[in-house]
Each structure stands twice: as C-alpha cells, then as structure tokens.
Short mmCIF file of C-alpha atoms in Angstrom, two decimals:
data_model
loop_
_atom_site.label_atom_id
_atom_site.label_comp_id
_atom_site.label_asym_id
_atom_site.label_seq_id
_atom_site.Cartn_x
_atom_site.Cartn_y
_atom_site.Cartn_z
CA MET A 17 -21.30 138.63 182.03
CA PRO A 18 -24.54 139.88 183.53
CA ASP A 19 -25.32 138.53 186.99
CA GLU A 20 -27.51 135.51 187.69
CA ARG A 21 -30.72 137.50 187.79
CA LEU A 22 -30.47 138.01 184.01
CA ILE A 23 -30.02 134.31 183.27
CA SER A 24 -32.76 131.87 182.30
CA ARG A 25 -33.90 129.44 185.01
CA ASP A 26 -36.19 126.51 184.29
CA SER A 27 -38.88 126.40 186.96
CA ALA A 28 -39.95 122.94 185.81
CA LEU A 29 -36.99 121.37 187.54
CA PRO A 30 -37.83 120.07 191.05
CA SER A 31 -37.36 122.65 193.83
CA PHE A 32 -35.27 124.93 191.65
CA GLY A 33 -37.09 128.13 192.47
CA GLU A 34 -38.63 130.86 190.37
CA GLY A 35 -37.87 131.45 186.68
CA LEU A 36 -35.87 134.45 185.57
CA PRO A 37 -35.82 136.23 182.20
CA ILE A 38 -33.48 135.25 179.37
CA ILE A 39 -30.63 137.63 178.62
CA PRO A 40 -30.83 139.46 175.29
CA VAL A 41 -29.42 137.71 172.21
CA THR A 42 -26.16 139.29 171.03
CA ASP A 43 -23.70 138.27 168.35
CA MET A 44 -20.72 136.21 169.40
CA HIS A 45 -17.62 138.40 169.41
CA ALA A 46 -14.03 138.07 170.50
CA SER A 47 -13.93 140.61 173.30
CA ARG A 48 -10.71 141.26 175.20
CA THR A 49 -12.22 139.85 178.39
CA GLY A 50 -13.52 136.89 176.40
CA LYS A 51 -10.04 136.13 175.08
CA THR A 52 -8.69 136.34 178.62
CA ALA A 53 -11.38 134.00 179.89
CA LEU A 54 -10.72 131.53 177.09
CA LEU A 55 -7.00 131.59 177.91
CA ILE A 56 -7.84 130.86 181.53
CA LEU A 57 -9.95 127.90 180.46
CA ALA A 58 -7.32 126.67 178.02
CA VAL A 59 -4.58 126.63 180.65
CA SER A 60 -6.80 125.19 183.36
CA GLY A 61 -8.21 122.67 180.87
CA LEU A 62 -4.78 121.36 179.96
CA MET A 63 -3.89 121.17 183.64
CA ALA A 64 -7.16 119.38 184.29
CA CYS A 65 -6.06 116.54 182.03
CA ALA A 66 -3.86 115.51 184.93
CA THR A 67 -5.75 117.28 187.73
CA PRO A 68 -9.37 116.10 187.98
CA ARG A 69 -12.34 117.81 189.53
CA GLY A 70 -12.75 118.21 193.25
CA GLN A 71 -13.57 115.32 195.54
CA GLN A 72 -17.11 114.04 195.82
CA PRO A 73 -18.83 114.54 199.17
CA LYS A 74 -17.92 111.92 201.75
CA GLY A 75 -20.49 109.25 202.48
CA ALA A 76 -21.32 105.59 202.13
CA GLY A 77 -23.29 105.54 198.90
CA LEU A 78 -24.27 107.34 195.76
CA GLU A 79 -26.93 109.31 197.61
CA HIS A 80 -24.02 111.37 199.00
CA ALA A 81 -22.52 112.06 195.58
CA HIS A 82 -23.37 114.97 193.30
CA LEU A 83 -26.32 113.78 191.24
CA ASP A 84 -25.01 115.39 188.06
CA ALA A 85 -21.67 113.60 188.52
CA VAL A 86 -23.38 110.20 188.72
CA LEU A 87 -25.44 110.98 185.63
CA ASN A 88 -22.35 112.09 183.74
CA ARG A 89 -20.90 108.64 184.30
CA ILE A 90 -23.82 106.28 183.67
CA THR A 91 -25.38 108.32 180.84
CA TRP A 92 -23.82 109.98 177.83
CA GLY A 93 -24.01 113.25 179.74
CA VAL A 94 -26.31 115.01 182.16
CA ASN A 95 -29.06 117.22 180.80
CA THR A 96 -32.15 118.80 182.29
CA SER A 97 -34.41 115.85 181.48
CA SER A 98 -32.19 113.18 183.02
CA TYR A 99 -31.48 115.34 186.06
CA ARG A 100 -35.17 115.95 186.62
CA GLU A 101 -35.97 112.25 186.39
CA ALA A 102 -33.15 111.13 188.69
CA ALA A 103 -33.90 113.86 191.22
CA SER A 104 -37.57 112.92 191.29
CA GLY A 105 -37.20 109.14 191.77
CA GLY A 106 -33.80 108.96 193.42
CA ILE A 107 -30.48 107.92 191.95
CA GLU A 108 -30.67 104.29 193.15
CA ARG A 109 -33.97 103.79 191.36
CA TYR A 110 -32.65 105.55 188.26
CA ILE A 111 -29.62 103.25 188.12
CA HIS A 112 -31.79 100.16 188.60
CA GLU A 113 -33.99 101.21 185.69
CA GLN A 114 -30.94 101.86 183.55
CA LEU A 115 -29.54 98.42 184.35
CA HIS A 116 -32.88 96.82 183.45
CA PRO A 117 -34.23 99.01 180.64
CA GLY A 118 -37.70 98.81 179.23
CA SER A 119 -38.99 99.95 175.87
CA ASP A 120 -37.66 103.24 174.57
CA ALA A 121 -39.46 106.07 172.83
CA LEU A 122 -37.30 108.55 170.96
CA PRO A 123 -38.67 111.97 169.98
CA ALA A 124 -40.95 111.54 166.98
CA GLU A 125 -38.74 113.54 164.61
CA VAL A 126 -35.69 111.54 165.64
CA GLN A 127 -37.47 108.20 165.23
CA ALA A 128 -38.70 109.32 161.83
CA GLN A 129 -35.10 109.93 160.72
CA ILE A 130 -34.12 106.42 161.82
CA ASP A 131 -37.19 104.83 160.24
CA ALA A 132 -36.36 106.46 156.90
CA MET A 133 -32.87 104.95 156.76
CA THR A 134 -32.08 102.22 154.26
CA ILE A 135 -30.43 100.13 156.98
CA THR A 136 -33.72 100.22 158.90
CA GLN A 137 -35.92 99.36 155.96
CA ARG A 138 -33.87 96.64 154.28
CA PRO A 139 -32.10 93.59 155.77
CA MET A 140 -28.32 93.40 155.64
CA ASN A 141 -28.13 90.28 153.48
CA GLU A 142 -30.28 91.93 150.80
CA LEU A 143 -28.12 95.07 150.78
CA VAL A 144 -24.83 93.20 150.72
CA ILE A 145 -25.87 90.80 147.96
CA GLN A 146 -27.17 93.68 145.85
CA LEU A 147 -23.89 95.55 146.30
CA GLU A 148 -21.91 92.43 145.47
CA HIS A 149 -23.88 92.17 142.23
CA ARG A 150 -22.93 95.77 141.44
CA ARG A 151 -19.29 95.05 142.22
CA ARG A 152 -19.24 92.10 139.85
CA GLN A 153 -20.83 94.21 137.12
CA LEU A 154 -18.13 96.78 137.77
CA ASP A 155 -15.41 94.17 137.33
CA ALA A 156 -16.97 93.16 134.00
CA ILE A 157 -16.75 96.65 132.49
CA ALA A 158 -14.09 96.77 129.83
CA ASN A 159 -11.21 99.05 130.74
CA ASP A 160 -9.24 99.00 127.49
CA ASP A 161 -10.35 102.34 126.06
CA GLU A 162 -11.13 105.84 127.30
CA LYS A 163 -14.89 105.33 127.32
CA GLY A 164 -14.68 102.03 129.18
CA GLY A 165 -12.25 103.49 131.67
CA ALA A 166 -14.58 106.42 132.39
CA GLN A 167 -17.56 104.09 132.85
CA ARG A 168 -15.58 101.90 135.19
CA ARG A 169 -14.43 104.87 137.29
CA ALA A 170 -17.98 106.22 137.51
CA ALA A 171 -19.35 102.83 138.54
CA GLN A 172 -16.57 102.42 141.09
CA ARG A 173 -17.34 105.86 142.53
CA ASP A 174 -21.06 105.08 142.79
CA TYR A 175 -20.33 101.74 144.48
CA GLN A 176 -18.05 103.36 147.07
CA GLU A 177 -20.50 106.19 147.68
CA GLU A 178 -23.27 103.71 148.43
CA LEU A 179 -21.06 101.87 150.92
CA ASN A 180 -20.19 105.21 152.53
CA ARG A 181 -23.86 106.18 152.70
CA LEU A 182 -24.80 102.98 154.53
CA ALA A 183 -21.97 103.42 157.03
CA HIS A 184 -23.01 107.05 157.53
CA GLU A 185 -26.55 105.93 158.28
CA ALA A 186 -25.26 103.50 160.91
CA ALA A 187 -23.19 106.22 162.58
CA ALA A 188 -26.08 108.72 162.47
CA ARG A 189 -28.49 106.19 164.00
CA SER A 190 -26.04 105.37 166.76
CA LEU A 191 -25.43 109.03 167.65
CA LEU A 192 -29.12 109.93 167.57
CA ARG A 193 -29.81 107.16 170.07
CA ASP A 194 -26.89 108.28 172.24
CA VAL A 195 -28.31 111.79 172.41
CA TYR A 196 -32.01 111.00 172.85
CA SER A 197 -32.52 107.51 174.21
CA HIS A 198 -33.96 107.19 177.67
CA ASN A 199 -31.97 103.96 178.03
CA GLN A 200 -28.69 105.79 178.30
CA LEU A 201 -26.72 103.00 179.95
CA LEU A 202 -27.79 100.57 177.22
CA GLU A 203 -26.50 102.99 174.58
CA GLN A 204 -23.21 103.44 176.44
CA MET A 205 -22.79 99.68 176.71
CA THR A 206 -23.61 99.29 173.03
CA TRP A 207 -20.69 101.58 172.23
CA PHE A 208 -18.50 99.79 174.81
CA TRP A 209 -19.13 96.36 173.29
CA MET A 210 -18.83 97.65 169.72
CA ASN A 211 -15.39 98.86 170.78
CA HIS A 212 -14.58 95.60 172.59
CA PHE A 213 -15.65 93.46 169.63
CA ASN A 214 -14.26 95.96 167.17
CA VAL A 215 -14.64 95.67 163.41
CA HIS A 216 -13.25 98.26 161.00
CA GLN A 217 -15.67 99.54 158.40
CA GLY A 218 -12.88 100.21 155.91
CA LYS A 219 -12.27 96.55 155.13
CA GLN A 220 -13.91 95.32 151.92
CA ASN A 221 -17.70 95.82 152.16
CA LEU A 222 -18.02 96.04 155.96
CA ARG A 223 -19.57 99.48 155.60
CA ALA A 224 -22.72 97.66 154.52
CA MET A 225 -22.56 95.38 157.58
CA VAL A 226 -21.66 97.56 160.57
CA GLY A 227 -25.21 98.84 161.09
CA ASP A 228 -26.60 95.31 161.29
CA TYR A 229 -23.69 94.19 163.47
CA GLU A 230 -24.46 96.93 166.00
CA GLU A 231 -28.23 96.47 165.78
CA HIS A 232 -28.48 92.68 165.97
CA ALA A 233 -25.23 91.32 167.41
CA ILE A 234 -24.39 93.97 170.01
CA ARG A 235 -27.36 96.06 171.21
CA PRO A 236 -29.75 93.20 172.15
CA HIS A 237 -27.13 91.67 174.47
CA ALA A 238 -25.33 94.78 175.76
CA LEU A 239 -26.73 94.38 179.30
CA GLY A 240 -27.54 90.67 179.09
CA LYS A 241 -25.43 87.55 179.37
CA PHE A 242 -21.87 87.77 178.07
CA ARG A 243 -22.11 84.33 176.46
CA ASP A 244 -25.06 85.43 174.29
CA LEU A 245 -23.16 88.56 173.28
CA LEU A 246 -20.01 86.64 172.39
CA ARG A 247 -21.95 84.04 170.42
CA ALA A 248 -23.75 86.75 168.42
CA THR A 249 -20.41 88.27 167.39
CA VAL A 250 -18.88 84.87 166.54
CA TYR A 251 -21.68 84.14 164.08
CA HIS A 252 -21.94 87.60 162.52
CA PRO A 253 -20.58 88.07 158.98
CA ALA A 254 -18.93 91.38 159.91
CA MET A 255 -16.67 89.71 162.47
CA LEU A 256 -15.95 86.67 160.30
CA ARG A 257 -14.91 88.90 157.41
CA TYR A 258 -12.98 91.43 159.48
CA LEU A 259 -10.79 88.81 161.15
CA ASP A 260 -10.45 86.60 158.08
CA ASN A 261 -12.24 83.53 159.36
CA GLU A 262 -13.91 83.08 155.97
CA ARG A 263 -10.41 82.04 154.82
CA ASN A 264 -10.01 79.55 157.69
CA ALA A 265 -10.34 75.97 156.43
CA VAL A 266 -9.10 72.48 157.21
CA ASN A 267 -5.42 72.14 156.21
CA HIS A 268 -5.34 75.90 155.47
CA LEU A 269 -5.65 77.43 158.94
CA ASN A 270 -6.03 81.17 159.42
CA GLU A 271 -5.45 81.91 163.10
CA ASN A 272 -6.39 85.61 163.09
CA TYR A 273 -9.84 85.28 164.62
CA ALA A 274 -8.92 82.52 167.04
CA ARG A 275 -6.07 84.63 168.44
CA GLU A 276 -8.15 87.78 168.90
CA LEU A 277 -11.08 85.79 170.28
CA MET A 278 -8.84 84.65 173.13
CA GLU A 279 -6.58 87.67 173.54
CA LEU A 280 -9.02 90.56 173.06
CA HIS A 281 -12.54 89.18 173.45
CA THR A 282 -12.37 86.73 176.36
CA LEU A 283 -9.30 85.50 178.27
CA GLY A 284 -6.87 88.38 177.85
CA VAL A 285 -3.26 88.23 176.77
CA ASP A 286 -1.89 87.08 180.16
CA ALA A 287 -4.31 84.19 180.74
CA GLY A 288 -1.73 81.45 180.23
CA TYR A 289 -3.03 79.92 177.02
CA THR A 290 -0.50 78.75 174.44
CA GLN A 291 0.05 79.01 170.72
CA LYS A 292 -1.23 75.45 170.53
CA ASP A 293 -4.52 76.61 172.10
CA VAL A 294 -4.80 79.29 169.40
CA GLN A 295 -4.28 76.66 166.71
CA GLU A 296 -6.83 74.32 168.26
CA LEU A 297 -9.43 77.08 168.47
CA ALA A 298 -8.71 77.98 164.84
CA ARG A 299 -9.39 74.33 163.93
CA ILE A 300 -12.71 74.53 165.80
CA LEU A 301 -13.63 77.66 163.82
CA THR A 302 -12.88 76.14 160.41
CA GLY A 303 -15.83 76.28 158.06
CA LEU A 304 -17.43 79.41 159.57
CA GLY A 305 -17.70 82.01 156.87
CA ILE A 306 -19.89 84.04 154.52
CA SER A 307 -21.81 83.18 151.36
CA LEU A 308 -23.22 85.71 148.93
CA GLU A 309 -24.53 83.04 146.60
CA ALA A 310 -28.17 81.99 146.31
CA ALA A 311 -27.39 78.30 145.80
CA MET A 312 -25.94 75.88 148.31
CA PRO A 313 -22.32 75.05 147.46
CA PRO A 314 -21.42 71.47 146.53
CA VAL A 315 -21.10 69.59 149.84
CA ARG A 316 -20.08 65.98 150.22
CA ARG A 317 -23.14 63.77 150.46
CA ASN A 318 -22.34 62.46 153.95
CA LEU A 319 -22.01 66.05 155.28
CA GLN A 320 -24.94 67.76 153.58
CA ASP A 321 -27.14 67.60 156.69
CA GLN A 322 -24.51 69.66 158.55
CA TYR A 323 -24.52 72.56 156.13
CA VAL A 324 -25.95 75.73 157.77
CA ARG A 325 -26.96 79.00 156.12
CA ARG A 326 -28.49 81.90 158.08
CA GLY A 327 -28.60 85.12 156.11
CA LEU A 328 -25.02 85.68 154.97
CA PHE A 329 -23.57 83.35 157.60
CA GLU A 330 -22.47 79.98 156.34
CA PHE A 331 -21.05 76.85 157.93
CA ASN A 332 -19.57 74.77 155.17
CA PRO A 333 -18.70 71.27 156.46
CA ASN A 334 -16.39 70.72 153.46
CA ARG A 335 -14.08 73.32 155.03
CA HIS A 336 -14.30 72.10 158.63
CA ASP A 337 -11.66 70.08 160.46
CA TYR A 338 -13.51 67.12 161.96
CA GLY A 339 -10.59 65.87 164.01
CA ASN A 340 -10.63 66.02 167.81
CA LYS A 341 -9.08 69.10 169.42
CA VAL A 342 -7.63 69.88 172.85
CA LEU A 343 -8.52 73.44 173.92
CA LEU A 344 -7.28 74.75 177.28
CA GLY A 345 -6.65 71.17 178.42
CA THR A 346 -10.12 69.91 177.48
CA THR A 347 -10.82 67.56 174.59
CA VAL A 348 -13.39 68.86 172.10
CA ARG A 349 -14.75 66.02 170.00
CA GLY A 350 -14.77 66.83 166.28
CA ARG A 351 -18.40 66.83 165.21
CA GLY A 352 -19.09 70.08 163.36
CA LEU A 353 -20.71 73.39 164.24
CA SER A 354 -21.60 72.39 167.81
CA GLU A 355 -17.87 72.46 168.61
CA VAL A 356 -18.05 76.25 168.35
CA ASP A 357 -20.72 76.54 171.04
CA GLU A 358 -18.70 74.23 173.30
CA ALA A 359 -15.65 76.45 172.85
CA ILE A 360 -17.71 79.59 173.53
CA ASP A 361 -18.98 78.08 176.80
CA MET A 362 -15.44 77.15 177.78
CA LEU A 363 -14.08 80.62 177.11
CA CYS A 364 -16.97 82.45 178.79
CA ARG A 365 -16.75 80.41 181.99
CA HIS A 366 -12.99 80.60 182.33
CA PRO A 367 -11.88 82.59 185.42
CA ALA A 368 -9.53 84.67 183.27
CA THR A 369 -12.47 85.90 181.20
CA ALA A 370 -14.32 87.04 184.34
CA ARG A 371 -11.29 89.05 185.43
CA PHE A 372 -10.50 90.41 181.98
CA ILE A 373 -14.02 91.61 181.25
CA SER A 374 -14.46 92.99 184.77
CA ARG A 375 -11.24 94.96 184.55
CA LYS A 376 -12.20 96.42 181.19
CA LEU A 377 -15.61 97.48 182.50
CA ALA A 378 -13.94 99.04 185.54
CA LEU A 379 -11.47 100.87 183.32
CA TYR A 380 -14.35 102.32 181.30
CA PHE A 381 -16.49 103.38 184.26
CA VAL A 382 -13.87 104.20 186.90
CA GLY A 383 -10.82 105.29 184.96
CA ASP A 384 -7.13 104.45 184.84
CA ALA A 385 -5.82 101.62 187.02
CA PRO A 386 -8.93 100.24 188.74
CA SER A 387 -8.06 98.49 191.99
CA ALA A 388 -7.48 94.74 192.04
CA GLU A 389 -10.05 94.45 194.84
CA LEU A 390 -12.78 96.05 192.73
CA VAL A 391 -11.97 93.85 189.76
CA GLU A 392 -12.11 90.71 191.93
CA ARG A 393 -15.49 91.66 193.38
CA MET A 394 -16.84 92.23 189.89
CA ALA A 395 -15.29 88.99 188.63
CA ASP A 396 -16.94 87.10 191.49
CA THR A 397 -20.32 88.50 190.43
CA PHE A 398 -19.61 87.72 186.79
CA THR A 399 -18.80 84.10 187.68
CA ARG A 400 -21.66 83.65 190.16
CA THR A 401 -24.26 84.96 187.68
CA ASP A 402 -22.80 83.07 184.70
CA GLY A 403 -21.71 86.26 182.99
CA GLN A 404 -24.65 88.60 183.63
CA ILE A 405 -23.39 92.01 182.50
CA ALA A 406 -26.01 94.06 184.38
CA ALA A 407 -25.24 92.26 187.65
CA THR A 408 -21.51 92.85 187.18
CA LEU A 409 -22.18 96.54 186.57
CA GLU A 410 -24.40 96.71 189.65
CA THR A 411 -21.43 95.53 191.73
CA LEU A 412 -19.33 98.23 190.09
CA PHE A 413 -21.84 101.04 190.58
CA SER A 414 -22.37 100.19 194.25
CA SER A 415 -18.64 100.25 195.01
CA PRO A 416 -16.86 103.04 196.89
CA GLU A 417 -14.30 103.12 194.09
CA PHE A 418 -17.00 104.12 191.61
CA ARG A 419 -18.30 106.94 193.81
CA GLN A 420 -14.81 108.23 194.52
CA SER A 421 -13.96 108.31 190.83
CA LEU A 422 -16.87 110.52 189.79
CA GLY A 423 -15.77 113.62 187.93
CA HIS A 424 -12.20 112.39 187.60
CA ALA A 425 -12.22 110.70 184.17
CA PHE A 426 -11.25 112.87 181.21
CA LYS A 427 -13.82 112.44 178.45
CA ASP A 428 -12.81 110.70 175.27
CA PRO A 429 -14.03 112.39 172.06
CA ILE A 430 -17.39 110.63 171.80
CA HIS A 431 -18.28 111.39 175.42
CA TYR A 432 -17.33 115.02 174.89
CA VAL A 433 -19.32 115.42 171.67
CA VAL A 434 -22.46 113.60 172.81
CA SER A 435 -22.50 115.18 176.28
CA ALA A 436 -22.16 118.66 174.78
CA VAL A 437 -25.10 118.13 172.43
CA ARG A 438 -27.22 116.52 175.16
CA LEU A 439 -26.59 119.41 177.54
CA ALA A 440 -27.14 122.05 174.89
CA TYR A 441 -30.31 120.73 173.28
CA ASP A 442 -31.82 118.15 175.65
CA GLN A 443 -34.89 116.76 173.80
CA LYS A 444 -34.88 119.25 170.90
CA PRO A 445 -34.61 116.98 167.83
CA LEU A 446 -31.48 117.34 165.71
CA LEU A 447 -32.03 117.42 161.98
CA ASN A 448 -28.44 116.69 160.98
CA PRO A 449 -26.00 114.52 162.98
CA GLN A 450 -23.28 115.02 160.33
CA PRO A 451 -21.39 117.67 162.36
CA MET A 452 -21.07 115.19 165.24
CA ILE A 453 -19.70 112.56 162.87
CA GLY A 454 -17.21 115.11 161.55
CA TRP A 455 -16.06 116.12 165.03
CA LEU A 456 -15.37 112.51 165.97
CA ASN A 457 -13.35 112.08 162.78
CA ARG A 458 -11.29 115.16 163.58
CA MET A 459 -10.55 113.97 167.11
CA GLY A 460 -9.51 110.51 166.03
CA GLU A 461 -12.41 108.42 167.35
CA PRO A 462 -14.82 107.93 164.43
CA LEU A 463 -17.50 105.30 164.83
CA TYR A 464 -16.41 101.98 163.26
CA GLY A 465 -13.08 103.64 162.38
CA ARG A 466 -10.50 101.83 164.51
CA PRO A 467 -8.38 99.80 162.04
CA THR A 468 -6.96 97.38 164.61
CA PRO A 469 -9.07 94.80 166.48
CA ASP A 470 -8.14 96.13 169.94
CA GLY A 471 -10.64 99.00 169.74
CA TYR A 472 -10.05 102.56 170.90
CA PRO A 473 -8.11 102.97 174.17
CA LEU A 474 -10.35 103.31 177.23
CA SER A 475 -7.75 105.05 179.35
CA PRO A 476 -8.77 108.72 179.76
CA SER A 477 -5.11 109.75 179.51
CA SER A 478 -5.12 108.65 175.86
CA TRP A 479 -7.17 111.70 174.85
CA THR A 480 -5.43 114.62 176.58
CA SER A 481 -3.25 116.11 173.85
CA SER A 482 -3.20 119.84 173.17
CA GLY A 483 -4.68 119.16 169.72
CA GLN A 484 -7.69 117.53 171.37
CA MET A 485 -8.22 120.61 173.51
CA ALA A 486 -8.00 122.99 170.56
CA THR A 487 -10.62 121.01 168.65
CA ARG A 488 -12.89 120.91 171.68
CA PHE A 489 -12.71 124.69 171.98
CA GLU A 490 -13.81 124.97 168.36
CA ILE A 491 -16.70 122.58 168.97
CA ALA A 492 -17.69 124.49 172.10
CA LYS A 493 -17.75 127.72 170.10
CA VAL A 494 -20.01 126.47 167.30
CA ILE A 495 -22.41 124.71 169.68
CA GLY A 496 -22.47 127.64 172.07
CA SER A 497 -23.20 130.12 169.30
CA GLY A 498 -25.82 127.94 167.63
CA SER A 499 -23.83 127.66 164.39
CA ALA A 500 -22.87 123.97 164.49
CA GLY A 501 -25.13 122.96 161.60
CA LEU A 502 -27.02 120.41 163.69
CA PHE A 503 -30.37 121.81 162.57
CA LYS A 504 -29.61 122.30 158.89
CA THR A 505 -30.76 119.83 156.30
CA GLU A 506 -30.15 119.74 152.59
CA GLY A 507 -32.02 122.54 150.87
CA MET A 508 -32.58 124.60 154.04
CA GLN A 509 -31.58 128.26 154.23
CA ALA A 510 -28.28 129.11 155.85
CA GLN A 511 -29.97 130.30 159.03
CA GLU A 512 -30.47 127.45 161.49
CA ARG A 513 -33.95 126.87 162.85
CA PRO A 514 -33.26 127.12 166.60
CA ALA A 515 -31.45 129.89 168.43
CA PHE A 516 -28.30 129.21 170.40
CA PRO A 517 -28.76 127.08 173.55
CA GLN A 518 -29.47 128.58 176.96
CA LEU A 519 -26.92 126.79 179.17
CA ALA A 520 -27.01 129.38 181.93
CA ASN A 521 -30.14 127.81 183.38
CA ALA A 522 -31.42 126.14 186.52
CA LEU A 523 -29.41 122.97 185.92
CA TYR A 524 -26.22 125.01 185.99
CA PHE A 525 -27.05 127.20 188.98
CA ASP A 526 -28.56 124.48 191.15
CA ALA A 527 -26.33 121.56 190.20
CA LEU A 528 -23.38 121.96 187.84
CA GLN A 529 -21.76 125.02 189.35
CA LYS A 530 -21.38 123.30 192.73
CA SER A 531 -18.40 121.40 191.40
CA PHE A 532 -16.94 124.25 189.35
CA SER A 533 -13.69 125.83 190.51
CA ALA A 534 -13.23 129.51 191.26
CA THR A 535 -11.08 129.76 188.13
CA THR A 536 -13.86 128.46 185.91
CA ARG A 537 -16.44 130.73 187.55
CA LEU A 538 -14.13 133.70 186.98
CA ALA A 539 -13.87 132.84 183.30
CA LEU A 540 -17.64 132.51 183.00
CA GLU A 541 -18.13 135.89 184.64
CA GLN A 542 -16.03 137.50 181.92
CA ALA A 543 -18.23 136.30 179.07
CA ALA A 544 -19.70 139.18 177.10
CA SER A 545 -22.75 137.35 175.78
CA GLN A 546 -24.82 134.24 176.34
CA GLN A 547 -23.16 132.61 173.33
CA GLU A 548 -19.71 133.28 174.73
CA TRP A 549 -20.83 132.03 178.15
CA ASN A 550 -22.02 128.80 176.52
CA MET A 551 -18.65 128.36 174.84
CA PHE A 552 -16.79 128.87 178.10
CA LEU A 553 -18.98 126.35 179.91
CA LEU A 554 -18.43 123.70 177.23
CA SER A 555 -14.68 124.48 177.29
CA SER A 556 -14.37 124.26 181.05
CA PRO A 557 -12.19 121.64 182.77
CA GLU A 558 -15.22 120.45 184.70
CA PHE A 559 -17.18 119.76 181.54
CA MET A 560 -14.18 117.93 180.07
CA HIS A 561 -14.44 115.36 182.85
CA ARG A 562 -17.10 112.85 183.72
#
C-alpha cells in the first residue's frame, strides 16, 4: 500500500491539516500480499469476537473517550459528516441534540425515493382493504379446470408480489433513514423498539402493515414516554393480528397477546405475575381486533355507543368480557375499552417494567451483562420521569459503564451493514437499497423477519459465527470495490455511477486509526490498491465492533 502521502485527506474536517492527492484507481485483484492481509484480518476478526478493541482513555466523562467510538455507539456508524458535527459542537451537545431531535432533512434524492413509495402516498387501511378485496376475488376463481387453475395461480402470484413489494418499501425506507438521517439516535431507537415490539411480516397480510406500524406506532414515540409507545402498539392492527388478539373474545379467550404483553413488552418473565394474571389481562383485551368491512357489525343496542372504529382497529363490545377482573392484585372494573388504558398504566408503572426496560436498553447500548447498579440507576430515572425514554438513556450515556464499554460490542448484522454504507458513502445518495436488504437476509437479521415475538437477540455474542465473518468479508469486498449495486437502478447500464469509496481519508488518519491494532495496520499496509485497502478496513476487527 502506498504511504499516507498518497492517500486522500479531507481538509474540510476541523483541524485535520492539508489535503493530499488521491491514489490512482486500479482494479481490485487478489495479490499474494492481499491474501495474506485478508488472512490476518480473518484470524484477528474471529479472535476479536471474544477480544474487543483496546480500552478507552481514562477519565471521568465522554470528553475523554474517542469521539469516533462514542459516535459508533449512539449513531448507526461514524462517518465524516457526523464526526465533523460532533467535533465542532462537542460530544455532550451532540448527544443532547440526539436525545431531543428536531426536524430532519434527508438528502433530496433520498427523500424523493421515500416520497414516491406507495406506503408514503396511501394510508394503510386503504391498502389493506384493497388487498383483501383482491384476496376474496382470488378465492372466488374457479379451480376445477386447467384454465381456472392457471388464473388462480397467476392471481395468487400477483397478490403475494404486491404484499412483498409493500414490505420491501418499508424496509428500504427504514434503511435509507438509518443511513442518512441526522437524527441517528431516533433511528436506532426506532429499530430497537420495532425489535422489542416485534411483529413478523410473514403472517397473513402483515407485509402491508409493517410500514405503517413502524411509521405511526413506533417512530413518533421512540424517544418519548414508554406508556405512549406501548399504547400505540396495543392499538395497532399489526400487533393485534400478529399475536392473535383478533381471535380473543368473551368465553373464547386467546391468551397469546396478554402473555407476551407481560413477558416480553413490560414486566419480564421473572416479575412474579401468575397464569391467573395472564388470563385476567386477556379478559381485559377481549374485543380488540381488526375490521376490514365498511359497515359497522351488528352490536347489541345497549352497547352500540361503546363500539369504536379507527382505521382498521376495532373494539367490538359484543366480544368484550364486561366482568370485573383482578390484575396484579388490583381490581379492574369491567366497563369496556377504558379497561385497556387502565391496564397499560398499571403495567407501565410497575417497578418490574422499569427494571426490565432499563436492562434491555443497557444490553443494547453497553453489551452483554450490564451491571445491576447501572440498571437500577436507569430504572430509578425511568420511574421518576414516568417512563421518559430519553431521560433513561441520558442516565445510561452519562454512566462510566457506557464509556468503558465503547468499542467492545460486536456489531450485529444491521449495525455492520448500515455502518459500512455510512462510512463509505456519507451523504452520497444511494439509488438502490436492495443490496443492503439482501445482506441482512443472508446474515439472518432481515427487517420484520423474526418469526417469534421475542425479537432478534441483542447480545453481541449471538452474531459471532464464522459464517457471519465470511459474509462480512464478501460485503466489505463489494463495498470497497464499488461493485455493491447500491447505485444501480432498473434500466441503468452495468457500470455504477460513482467510483469506489475513498476510505483512506482524514477521518481514518486523524480518528479511526488511533484505536486500530498493529495487526490491523500491518494488514492495511499490504493492500495493493485503494479498493483492497477499503475491503481490509471494512473487514477489520475494529470496524466489526462499536
């Protein structure tokens, strides 16, 4: 690899010195030294799954930590733009602004892609009802001869393709915001809560609902009050369908949602509630469901004023258990839909919920086995602020445990993919997020793809298999060489519009390399081209951690 004088440096970064010329563009090739360097990175990368990066500088606060390490934790991954902003205003100010985000302005080309999506232009209830009409037409097609069978198969294929297209739009929108949004912490927390309140897109027609679920139930409350967030998920059709509450009715209880609401969403499995509590909560939730019909169903005359319809959400009093319930030792008077809000308040203000949510946040932002002391401090804040998520995170981010953990958490697939694209292309607008979607599928963490309600594991050790590393090396190669397909759209020529990224820049020399080991630097020195150097950087153990 040519020495640093031949590498591009971005003089726009604060106090980074003079710019230097870009090295010549050469084709990516598998040189002998390159293979040796990649082997070094492969071995050190696998070791790094258990052996994290070096210690952060000693000191009392985040001002003593490596700035890039802090950004790698509270954003989807450091890039030149975020580093420049945090370096200019100070990390404490940057974190405060992330905890209390203002309006966001995506690059114009990115926003145009989102604006053109069907899920942006049309409301969920309209899309779902239209698709339900198509499904019913499909069911009506005769299937008793060859022609009818072919028509039915074609209609079924078109119906499934439309569901897939809507889910793809939701995933593309989410990833574009992860890469380009200024409100990086908000986007991280949107993913966190989507995972916490998981729904699987593969069930029935949820592919037409996941975009709205993320956009209207999760994102608006991701840094707000936990009670508002929980309530939004309780009343969303995606959750009610996924956990079968639309089948939950008086004298025909379905306990699925009630159990997960207590075990996974609020109290946690060890909170001391009983099977009787699950049954009582299921009774409270009777009548909450979905309606795809235009007309109000037949409701008993004395209950008609209690019927509620908002979009696809329906509370049908005919299906509700109006008897009194005893939940967690407290009597809930049977009176209809308002019982649900009373139960939500009870669950949100329970001490077990404060501890459970605080521990899960700490696991996500600090890593495996967060200390009991940290969790208790966060739980105290959660309780004192009546469940303010931003305040709870502020306690976490100001803790010594957070600072000491920086650079030690192995990235799960989505953090690896998004951070690689952010570092490589910064604010250059992607034209095609499909490769990112494909990479997440290959590594076992597709958006909206977890079948079970527990969500993907947050423990970094869950993503350290040798197969993960091999896939990451492949991703590093195609990004580093500029051949990932991120800038190809349908009908474009095979040649991508931009050249390969220039990762050997000021951000690397003045920030990133300070935490890189001698082994990684040796591997980088053996790269025979800028493309190969890019691949080695994105394959390095240091880049695998956050």
